[in-house]
Tab-separated table of N, CA and C in Angstrom:
chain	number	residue	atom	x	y	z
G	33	UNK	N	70.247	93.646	85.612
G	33	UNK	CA	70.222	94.678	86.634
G	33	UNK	C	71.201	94.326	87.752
G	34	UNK	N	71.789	95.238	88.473
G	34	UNK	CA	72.737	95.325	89.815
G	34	UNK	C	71.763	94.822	90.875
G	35	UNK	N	72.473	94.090	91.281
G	35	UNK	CA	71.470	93.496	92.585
G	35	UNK	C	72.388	93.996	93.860
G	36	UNK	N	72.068	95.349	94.957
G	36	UNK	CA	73.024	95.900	95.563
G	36	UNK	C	73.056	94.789	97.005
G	37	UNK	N	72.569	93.528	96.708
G	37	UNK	CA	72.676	92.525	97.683
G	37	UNK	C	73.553	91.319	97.617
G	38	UNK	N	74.211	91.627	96.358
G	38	UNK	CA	75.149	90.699	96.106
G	38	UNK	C	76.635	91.233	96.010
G	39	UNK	N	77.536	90.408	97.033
G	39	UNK	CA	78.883	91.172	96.801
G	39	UNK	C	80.036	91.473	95.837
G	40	UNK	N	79.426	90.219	94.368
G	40	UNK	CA	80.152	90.412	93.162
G	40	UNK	C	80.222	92.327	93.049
G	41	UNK	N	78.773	92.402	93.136
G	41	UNK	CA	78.850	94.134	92.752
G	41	UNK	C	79.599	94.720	92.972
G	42	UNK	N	79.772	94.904	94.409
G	42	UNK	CA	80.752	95.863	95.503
G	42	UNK	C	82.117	95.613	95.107
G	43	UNK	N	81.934	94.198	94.871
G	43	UNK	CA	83.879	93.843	94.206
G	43	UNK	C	84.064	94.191	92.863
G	44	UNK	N	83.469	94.006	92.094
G	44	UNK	CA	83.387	95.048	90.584
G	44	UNK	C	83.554	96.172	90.811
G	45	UNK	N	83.405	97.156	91.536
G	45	UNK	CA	82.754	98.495	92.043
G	45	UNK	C	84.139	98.600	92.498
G	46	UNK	N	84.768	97.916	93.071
G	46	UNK	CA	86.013	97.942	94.230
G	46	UNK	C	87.432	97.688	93.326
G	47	UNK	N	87.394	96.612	92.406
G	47	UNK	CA	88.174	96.901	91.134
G	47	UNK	C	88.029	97.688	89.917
G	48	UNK	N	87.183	98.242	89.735
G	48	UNK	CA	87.495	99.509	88.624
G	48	UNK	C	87.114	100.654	89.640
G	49	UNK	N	87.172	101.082	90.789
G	49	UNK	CA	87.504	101.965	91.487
G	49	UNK	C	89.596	101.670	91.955
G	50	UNK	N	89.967	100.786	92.059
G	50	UNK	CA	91.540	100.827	91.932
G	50	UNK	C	92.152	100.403	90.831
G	51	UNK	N	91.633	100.370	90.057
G	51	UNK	CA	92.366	100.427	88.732
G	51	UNK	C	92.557	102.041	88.150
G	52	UNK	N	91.435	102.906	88.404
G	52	UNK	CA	91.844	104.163	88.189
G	52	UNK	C	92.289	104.788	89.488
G	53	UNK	N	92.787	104.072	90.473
G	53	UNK	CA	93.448	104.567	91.137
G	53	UNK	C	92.593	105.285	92.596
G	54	UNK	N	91.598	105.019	92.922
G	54	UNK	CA	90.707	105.625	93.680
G	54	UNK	C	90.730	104.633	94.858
G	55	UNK	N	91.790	104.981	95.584
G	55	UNK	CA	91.942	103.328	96.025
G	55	UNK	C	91.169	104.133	98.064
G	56	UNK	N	90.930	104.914	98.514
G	56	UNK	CA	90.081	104.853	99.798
G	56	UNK	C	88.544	104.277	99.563
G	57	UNK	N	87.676	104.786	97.758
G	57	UNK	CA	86.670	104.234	97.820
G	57	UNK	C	86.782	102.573	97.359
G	58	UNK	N	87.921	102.818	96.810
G	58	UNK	CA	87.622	100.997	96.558
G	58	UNK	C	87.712	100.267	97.836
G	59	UNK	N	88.067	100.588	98.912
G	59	UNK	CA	88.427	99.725	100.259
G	59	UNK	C	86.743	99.879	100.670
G	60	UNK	N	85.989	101.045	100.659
G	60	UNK	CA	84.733	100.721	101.260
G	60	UNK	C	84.395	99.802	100.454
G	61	UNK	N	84.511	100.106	98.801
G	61	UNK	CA	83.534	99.204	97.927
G	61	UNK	C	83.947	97.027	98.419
G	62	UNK	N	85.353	97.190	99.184
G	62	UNK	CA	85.385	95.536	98.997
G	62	UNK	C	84.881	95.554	100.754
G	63	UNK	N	84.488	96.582	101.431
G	63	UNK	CA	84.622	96.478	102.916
G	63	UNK	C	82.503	96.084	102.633
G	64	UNK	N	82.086	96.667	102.208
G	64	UNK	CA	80.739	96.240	101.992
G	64	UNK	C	79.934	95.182	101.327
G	65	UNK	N	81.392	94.627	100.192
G	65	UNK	CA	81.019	93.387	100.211
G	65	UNK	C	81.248	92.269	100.840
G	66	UNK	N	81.952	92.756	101.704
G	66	UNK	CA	82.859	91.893	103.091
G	66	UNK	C	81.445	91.908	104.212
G	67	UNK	N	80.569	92.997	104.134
G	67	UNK	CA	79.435	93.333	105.012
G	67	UNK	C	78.611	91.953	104.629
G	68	UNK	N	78.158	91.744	103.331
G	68	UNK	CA	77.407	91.076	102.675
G	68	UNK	C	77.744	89.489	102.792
G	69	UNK	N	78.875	89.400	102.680
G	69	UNK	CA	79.068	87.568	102.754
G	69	UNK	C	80.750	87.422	103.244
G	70	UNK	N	80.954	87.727	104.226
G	70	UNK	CA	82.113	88.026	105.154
G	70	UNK	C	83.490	86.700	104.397
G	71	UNK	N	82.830	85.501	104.139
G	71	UNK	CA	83.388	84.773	103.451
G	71	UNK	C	84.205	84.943	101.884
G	72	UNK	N	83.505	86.184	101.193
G	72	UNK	CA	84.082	86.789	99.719
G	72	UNK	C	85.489	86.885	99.583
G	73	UNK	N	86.202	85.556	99.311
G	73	UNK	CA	87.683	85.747	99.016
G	73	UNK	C	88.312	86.555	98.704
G	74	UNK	N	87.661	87.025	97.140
G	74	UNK	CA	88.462	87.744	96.037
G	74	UNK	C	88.176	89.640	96.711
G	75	UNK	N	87.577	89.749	97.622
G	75	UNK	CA	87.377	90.700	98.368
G	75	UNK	C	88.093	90.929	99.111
G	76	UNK	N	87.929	89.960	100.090
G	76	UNK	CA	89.241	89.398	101.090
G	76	UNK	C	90.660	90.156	100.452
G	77	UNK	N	91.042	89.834	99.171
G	77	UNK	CA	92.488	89.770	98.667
G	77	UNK	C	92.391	90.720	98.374
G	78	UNK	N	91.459	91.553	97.770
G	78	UNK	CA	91.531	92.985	97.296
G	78	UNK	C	91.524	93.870	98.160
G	79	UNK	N	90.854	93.796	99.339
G	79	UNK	CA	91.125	94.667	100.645
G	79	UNK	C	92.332	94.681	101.097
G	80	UNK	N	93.065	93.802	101.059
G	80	UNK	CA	94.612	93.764	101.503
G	80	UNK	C	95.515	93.856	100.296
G	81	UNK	N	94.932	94.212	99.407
G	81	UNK	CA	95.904	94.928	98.475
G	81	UNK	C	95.722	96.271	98.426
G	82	UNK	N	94.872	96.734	98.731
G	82	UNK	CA	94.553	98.376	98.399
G	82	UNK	C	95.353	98.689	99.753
G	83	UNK	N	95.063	97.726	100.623
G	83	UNK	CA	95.675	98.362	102.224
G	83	UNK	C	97.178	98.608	101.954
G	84	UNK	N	98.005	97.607	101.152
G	84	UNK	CA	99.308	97.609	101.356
G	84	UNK	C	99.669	98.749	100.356
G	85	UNK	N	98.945	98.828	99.277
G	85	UNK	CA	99.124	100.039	98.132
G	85	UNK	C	99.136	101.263	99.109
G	86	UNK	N	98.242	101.195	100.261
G	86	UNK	CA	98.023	102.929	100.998
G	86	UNK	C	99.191	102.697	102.020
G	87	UNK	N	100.092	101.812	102.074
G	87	UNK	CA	101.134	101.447	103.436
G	87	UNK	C	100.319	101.322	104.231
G	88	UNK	N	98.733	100.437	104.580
G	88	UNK	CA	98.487	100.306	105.929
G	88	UNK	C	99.123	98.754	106.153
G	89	UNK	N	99.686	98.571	106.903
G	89	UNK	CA	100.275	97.336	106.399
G	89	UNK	C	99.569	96.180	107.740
G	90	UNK	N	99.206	97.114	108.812
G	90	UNK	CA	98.754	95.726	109.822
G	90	UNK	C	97.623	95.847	109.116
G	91	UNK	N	96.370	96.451	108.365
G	91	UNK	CA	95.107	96.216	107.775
G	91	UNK	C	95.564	95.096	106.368
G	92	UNK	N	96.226	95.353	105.951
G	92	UNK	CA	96.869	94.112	105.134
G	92	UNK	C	97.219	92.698	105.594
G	93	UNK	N	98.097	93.144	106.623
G	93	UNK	CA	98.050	91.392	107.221
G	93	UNK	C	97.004	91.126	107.425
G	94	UNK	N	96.242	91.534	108.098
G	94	UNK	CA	94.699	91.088	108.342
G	94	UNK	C	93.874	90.624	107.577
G	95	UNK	N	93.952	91.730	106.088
G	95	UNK	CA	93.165	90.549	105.828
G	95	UNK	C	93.843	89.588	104.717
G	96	UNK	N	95.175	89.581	104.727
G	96	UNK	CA	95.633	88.625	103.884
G	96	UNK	C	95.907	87.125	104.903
G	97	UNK	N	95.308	87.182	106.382
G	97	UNK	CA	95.662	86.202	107.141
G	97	UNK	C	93.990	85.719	107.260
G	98	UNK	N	93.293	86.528	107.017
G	98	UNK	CA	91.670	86.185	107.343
G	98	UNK	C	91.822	85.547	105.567
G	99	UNK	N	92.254	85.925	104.690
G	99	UNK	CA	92.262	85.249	103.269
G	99	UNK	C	92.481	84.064	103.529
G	100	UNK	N	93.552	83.750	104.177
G	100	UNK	CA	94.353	82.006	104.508
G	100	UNK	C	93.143	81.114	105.306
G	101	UNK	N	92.726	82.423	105.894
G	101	UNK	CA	91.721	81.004	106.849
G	101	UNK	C	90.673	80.893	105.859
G	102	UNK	N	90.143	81.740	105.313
G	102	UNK	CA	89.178	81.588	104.169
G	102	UNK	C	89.045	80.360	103.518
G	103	UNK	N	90.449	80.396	102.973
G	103	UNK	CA	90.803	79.153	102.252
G	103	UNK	C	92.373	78.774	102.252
G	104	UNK	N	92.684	78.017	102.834
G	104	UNK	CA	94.345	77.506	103.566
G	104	UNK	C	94.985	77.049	102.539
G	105	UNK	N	94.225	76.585	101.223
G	105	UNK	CA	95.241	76.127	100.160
G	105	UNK	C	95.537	77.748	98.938
């Protein structure tokens, strides 16, 4: 079963929502798992890819610079 308390979900949810291309709901789907454990890397990276895919590009730096602090290596 989906456990809607865990942020794997929202990031599953958030990559096959931009893979078919649905890329405003995939930004909520990685922005809620960002709600859930603010630390979620692979969230982190996927939010700032959908951002740069839509040209938002300072929401991209952001969070591709909150990614680095995440994890610096």
């Amino acid at each position: 079963t989906l456990d809607p308390e865990k942020p794997d979900v929202y990031l599953t949810i958030g990559d096959a929502l931009a893979n078919l291309g649905q890329l405003e709901p995939a930004l909520q789907a990685y922005e809620q798992a960002l709600q859930i454990d603010p630390a979620q890397i692979d969230a982190t990276i996927s939010l700032g890819m959908v951002h740069a895919q839509l040209g938002h590009w300072e929401q991209a730096e952001a969070a591709f610079e909150n990614a680095h602090q995440l994890d610096p290596d």
